Amino acid sequence: QVQLVESGGGLVQAGDSLRLSCAASGRPFSTYTVGWFRQAPGKEREFVAVITRSGSRTSYADSVKGRFTISRDNLKNTVSLQMNSLKPEDTAVYYCAASAWFTIRGNDYDYWGQGTQVTVSS
């Protein structure tokens, strides 16, 4: 019912910033809670950030709180993740996902993008 495409990843140095975007098509994006997750090589997928349908509430993993900001523009069907003060441990493939409910559990999300690589050098 909704298709997601991430973009904006790349190779940066520690302390730099990146802005990831998730573009949706199909059912209106405003219907969904949208989360960002990441997975580093050899590690389990982990929650990063989530935003409610209206954008009125957000939640972040402790590891990114204060550095990352999630936002959405429902008129453009996009959700963004502004990542500041990047650290090498932020290196991972980043995925956006859509859910009918507000949740930080990846298994509860119904739709996923293909992912975008973020690499932070020390």
PDB file of C-alpha atoms in Angstrom:
ATOM      1  CA  GLN A   1       0.000   0.000   0.000  1.00  0.00           C
ATOM      2  CA  VAL A   2       3.003   2.267   0.390  1.00  0.00           C
ATOM      3  CA  GLN A   3       6.462   2.157  -1.168  1.00  0.00           C
ATOM      4  CA  LEU A   4       9.466   3.738   0.523  1.00  0.00           C
ATOM      5  CA  VAL A   5      12.771   4.894  -0.936  1.00  0.00           C
ATOM      6  CA  GLU A   6      15.664   6.203   1.169  1.00  0.00           C
ATOM      7  CA  SER A   7      18.339   8.567  -0.059  1.00  0.00           C
ATOM      8  CA  GLY A   8      21.066  10.822   1.282  1.00  0.00           C
ATOM      9  CA  GLY A   9      23.591   8.345   2.621  1.00  0.00           C
ATOM     10  CA  GLY A  10      27.290   8.671   1.980  1.00  0.00           C
ATOM     11  CA  LEU A  11      30.818   8.686   3.340  1.00  0.00           C
ATOM     12  CA  VAL A  12      31.645  11.405   5.856  1.00  0.00           C
ATOM     13  CA  GLN A  13      34.130  12.117   8.606  1.00  0.00           C
ATOM     14  CA  ALA A  14      33.404  12.081  12.315  1.00  0.00           C
ATOM     15  CA  GLY A  15      31.690  15.282  13.355  1.00  0.00           C
ATOM     16  CA  ASP A  16      30.070  15.846   9.967  1.00  0.00           C
ATOM     17  CA  SER A  17      26.363  15.931   9.206  1.00  0.00           C
ATOM     18  CA  LEU A  18      24.068  14.112   6.812  1.00  0.00           C
ATOM     19  CA  ARG A  19      20.395  14.409   6.041  1.00  0.00           C
ATOM     20  CA  LEU A  20      18.568  11.254   5.035  1.00  0.00           C
ATOM     21  CA  SER A  21      15.250  11.342   3.222  1.00  0.00           C
ATOM     22  CA  CYS A  22      12.489   8.780   2.902  1.00  0.00           C
ATOM     23  CA  ALA A  23      10.084   9.299   0.030  1.00  0.00           C
ATOM     24  CA  ALA A  24       6.764   7.492  -0.050  1.00  0.00           C
ATOM     25  CA  SER A  25       4.352   6.647  -2.822  1.00  0.00           C
ATOM     26  CA  GLY A  26       1.026   4.889  -2.869  1.00  0.00           C
ATOM     27  CA  ARG A  27      -1.171   5.429   0.163  1.00  0.00           C
ATOM     28  CA  PRO A  28      -0.762   8.889   1.691  1.00  0.00           C
ATOM     29  CA  PHE A  29       2.225   8.992   4.001  1.00  0.00           C
ATOM     30  CA  SER A  30       0.202  10.814   6.627  1.00  0.00           C
ATOM     31  CA  THR A  31      -1.576   7.526   7.298  1.00  0.00           C
ATOM     32  CA  TYR A  32       1.558   6.025   8.855  1.00  0.00           C
ATOM     33  CA  THR A  33       3.850   6.269  11.783  1.00  0.00           C
ATOM     34  CA  VAL A  34       7.347   6.297  10.279  1.00  0.00           C
ATOM     35  CA  GLY A  35      10.510   5.038  11.896  1.00  0.00           C
ATOM     36  CA  TRP A  36      14.203   4.969  11.081  1.00  0.00           C
ATOM     37  CA  PHE A  37      16.262   1.877  11.836  1.00  0.00           C
ATOM     38  CA  ARG A  38      19.849   0.949  11.156  1.00  0.00           C
ATOM     39  CA  GLN A  39      21.913  -2.181  10.870  1.00  0.00           C
ATOM     40  CA  ALA A  40      25.684  -2.384  11.066  1.00  0.00           C
ATOM     41  CA  PRO A  41      27.655  -5.359   9.742  1.00  0.00           C
ATOM     42  CA  GLY A  42      27.465  -8.277  12.150  1.00  0.00           C
ATOM     43  CA  LYS A  43      24.926  -6.543  14.369  1.00  0.00           C
ATOM     44  CA  GLU A  44      21.202  -6.699  14.850  1.00  0.00           C
ATOM     45  CA  ARG A  45      18.919  -4.079  13.408  1.00  0.00           C
ATOM     46  CA  GLU A  46      18.263  -1.315  15.921  1.00  0.00           C
ATOM     47  CA  PHE A  47      15.744   1.434  16.369  1.00  0.00           C
ATOM     48  CA  VAL A  48      16.898   4.988  15.696  1.00  0.00           C
ATOM     49  CA  ALA A  49      13.915   7.348  15.650  1.00  0.00           C
ATOM     50  CA  VAL A  50      10.162   7.447  15.084  1.00  0.00           C
ATOM     51  CA  ILE A  51       7.578  10.099  14.313  1.00  0.00           C
ATOM     52  CA  THR A  52       3.792   9.953  14.568  1.00  0.00           C
ATOM     53  CA  ARG A  53       1.399  10.532  11.686  1.00  0.00           C
ATOM     54  CA  SER A  54       0.993  14.219  12.375  1.00  0.00           C
ATOM     55  CA  GLY A  55       4.555  14.739  13.541  1.00  0.00           C
ATOM     56  CA  SER A  56       3.341  15.752  16.981  1.00  0.00           C
ATOM     57  CA  ARG A  57       5.419  13.182  18.849  1.00  0.00           C
ATOM     58  CA  THR A  58       8.870  11.749  18.313  1.00  0.00           C
ATOM     59  CA  SER A  59      11.099   9.283  20.069  1.00  0.00           C
ATOM     60  CA  TYR A  60      14.815   8.536  19.753  1.00  0.00           C
ATOM     61  CA  ALA A  61      17.275   5.878  20.729  1.00  0.00           C
ATOM     62  CA  ASP A  62      19.523   7.023  23.558  1.00  0.00           C
ATOM     63  CA  SER A  63      22.551   6.623  21.332  1.00  0.00           C
ATOM     64  CA  VAL A  64      21.362   9.343  18.934  1.00  0.00           C
ATOM     65  CA  LYS A  65      19.325  11.615  21.192  1.00  0.00           C
ATOM     66  CA  GLY A  66      20.496  15.193  20.922  1.00  0.00           C
ATOM     67  CA  ARG A  67      22.298  14.538  17.646  1.00  0.00           C
ATOM     68  CA  PHE A  68      19.587  13.252  15.304  1.00  0.00           C
ATOM     69  CA  THR A  69      16.268  14.883  14.457  1.00  0.00           C
ATOM     70  CA  ILE A  70      13.380  13.225  12.663  1.00  0.00           C
ATOM     71  CA  SER A  71      10.813  15.321  10.819  1.00  0.00           C
ATOM     72  CA  ARG A  72       8.150  14.881   8.190  1.00  0.00           C
ATOM     73  CA  ASP A  73       6.386  16.795   5.460  1.00  0.00           C
ATOM     74  CA  ASN A  74       3.132  15.037   4.702  1.00  0.00           C
ATOM     75  CA  LEU A  75       2.366  17.321   1.778  1.00  0.00           C
ATOM     76  CA  LYS A  76       5.518  16.059   0.088  1.00  0.00           C
ATOM     77  CA  ASN A  77       5.208  12.498   1.408  1.00  0.00           C
ATOM     78  CA  THR A  78       8.673  12.641   2.912  1.00  0.00           C
ATOM     79  CA  VAL A  79      10.300  11.912   6.250  1.00  0.00           C
ATOM     80  CA  SER A  80      13.800  13.136   7.010  1.00  0.00           C
ATOM     81  CA  LEU A  81      16.503  12.247   9.489  1.00  0.00           C
ATOM     82  CA  GLN A  82      18.959  15.033  10.186  1.00  0.00           C
ATOM     83  CA  MET A  83      22.126  13.522  11.601  1.00  0.00           C
ATOM     84  CA  ASN A  84      24.637  15.836  13.254  1.00  0.00           C
ATOM     85  CA  SER A  85      27.907  15.172  15.054  1.00  0.00           C
ATOM     86  CA  LEU A  86      28.228  11.808  13.382  1.00  0.00           C
ATOM     87  CA  LYS A  87      30.381   9.170  15.022  1.00  0.00           C
ATOM     88  CA  PRO A  88      32.045   6.080  13.557  1.00  0.00           C
ATOM     89  CA  GLU A  89      29.596   3.939  15.510  1.00  0.00           C
ATOM     90  CA  ASP A  90      26.784   5.487  13.463  1.00  0.00           C
ATOM     91  CA  THR A  91      28.068   3.580  10.437  1.00  0.00           C
ATOM     92  CA  ALA A  92      25.269   1.348   9.184  1.00  0.00           C
ATOM     93  CA  VAL A  93      22.649   0.843   6.536  1.00  0.00           C
ATOM     94  CA  TYR A  94      19.729   3.087   7.434  1.00  0.00           C
ATOM     95  CA  TYR A  95      16.169   2.067   6.676  1.00  0.00           C
ATOM     96  CA  CYS A  96      12.888   3.901   6.912  1.00  0.00           C
ATOM     97  CA  ALA A  97       9.757   1.946   7.686  1.00  0.00           C
ATOM     98  CA  ALA A  98       6.037   2.585   7.987  1.00  0.00           C
ATOM     99  CA  SER A  99       3.604   1.281  10.571  1.00  0.00           C
ATOM    100  CA  ALA A 100      -0.059   1.789  11.345  1.00  0.00           C
ATOM    101  CA  TRP A 101       0.856   2.209  15.018  1.00  0.00           C
ATOM    102  CA  PHE A 102       3.349   4.192  17.048  1.00  0.00           C
ATOM    103  CA  THR A 103       6.054   1.676  17.929  1.00  0.00           C
ATOM    104  CA  ILE A 104       9.815   1.298  18.216  1.00  0.00           C
ATOM    105  CA  ARG A 105       9.685  -2.425  17.484  1.00  0.00           C
ATOM    106  CA  GLY A 106      10.989  -3.162  14.018  1.00  0.00           C
ATOM    107  CA  ASN A 107       8.933  -6.324  13.747  1.00  0.00           C
ATOM    108  CA  ASP A 108       5.775  -4.230  14.029  1.00  0.00           C
ATOM    109  CA  TYR A 109       6.544  -2.262  10.881  1.00  0.00           C
ATOM    110  CA  ASP A 110       4.785  -3.357   7.735  1.00  0.00           C
ATOM    111  CA  TYR A 111       6.714  -1.571   4.996  1.00  0.00           C
ATOM    112  CA  TRP A 112      10.430  -1.000   4.519  1.00  0.00           C
ATOM    113  CA  GLY A 113      12.665   0.855   2.140  1.00  0.00           C
ATOM    114  CA  GLN A 114      15.763  -0.626   0.528  1.00  0.00           C
ATOM    115  CA  GLY A 115      18.174   1.189   2.806  1.00  0.00           C
ATOM    116  CA  THR A 116      20.920   3.755   2.326  1.00  0.00           C
ATOM    117  CA  GLN A 117      24.520   3.345   3.471  1.00  0.00           C
ATOM    118  CA  VAL A 118      26.027   5.770   5.960  1.00  0.00           C
ATOM    119  CA  THR A 119      29.749   5.447   6.622  1.00  0.00           C
ATOM    120  CA  VAL A 120      31.525   7.633   9.176  1.00  0.00           C
ATOM    121  CA  SER A 121      35.307   7.571   9.253  1.00  0.00           C
ATOM    122  CA  SER A 122      37.313   8.392  12.365  1.00  0.00           C
TER     123      SER A 122
END
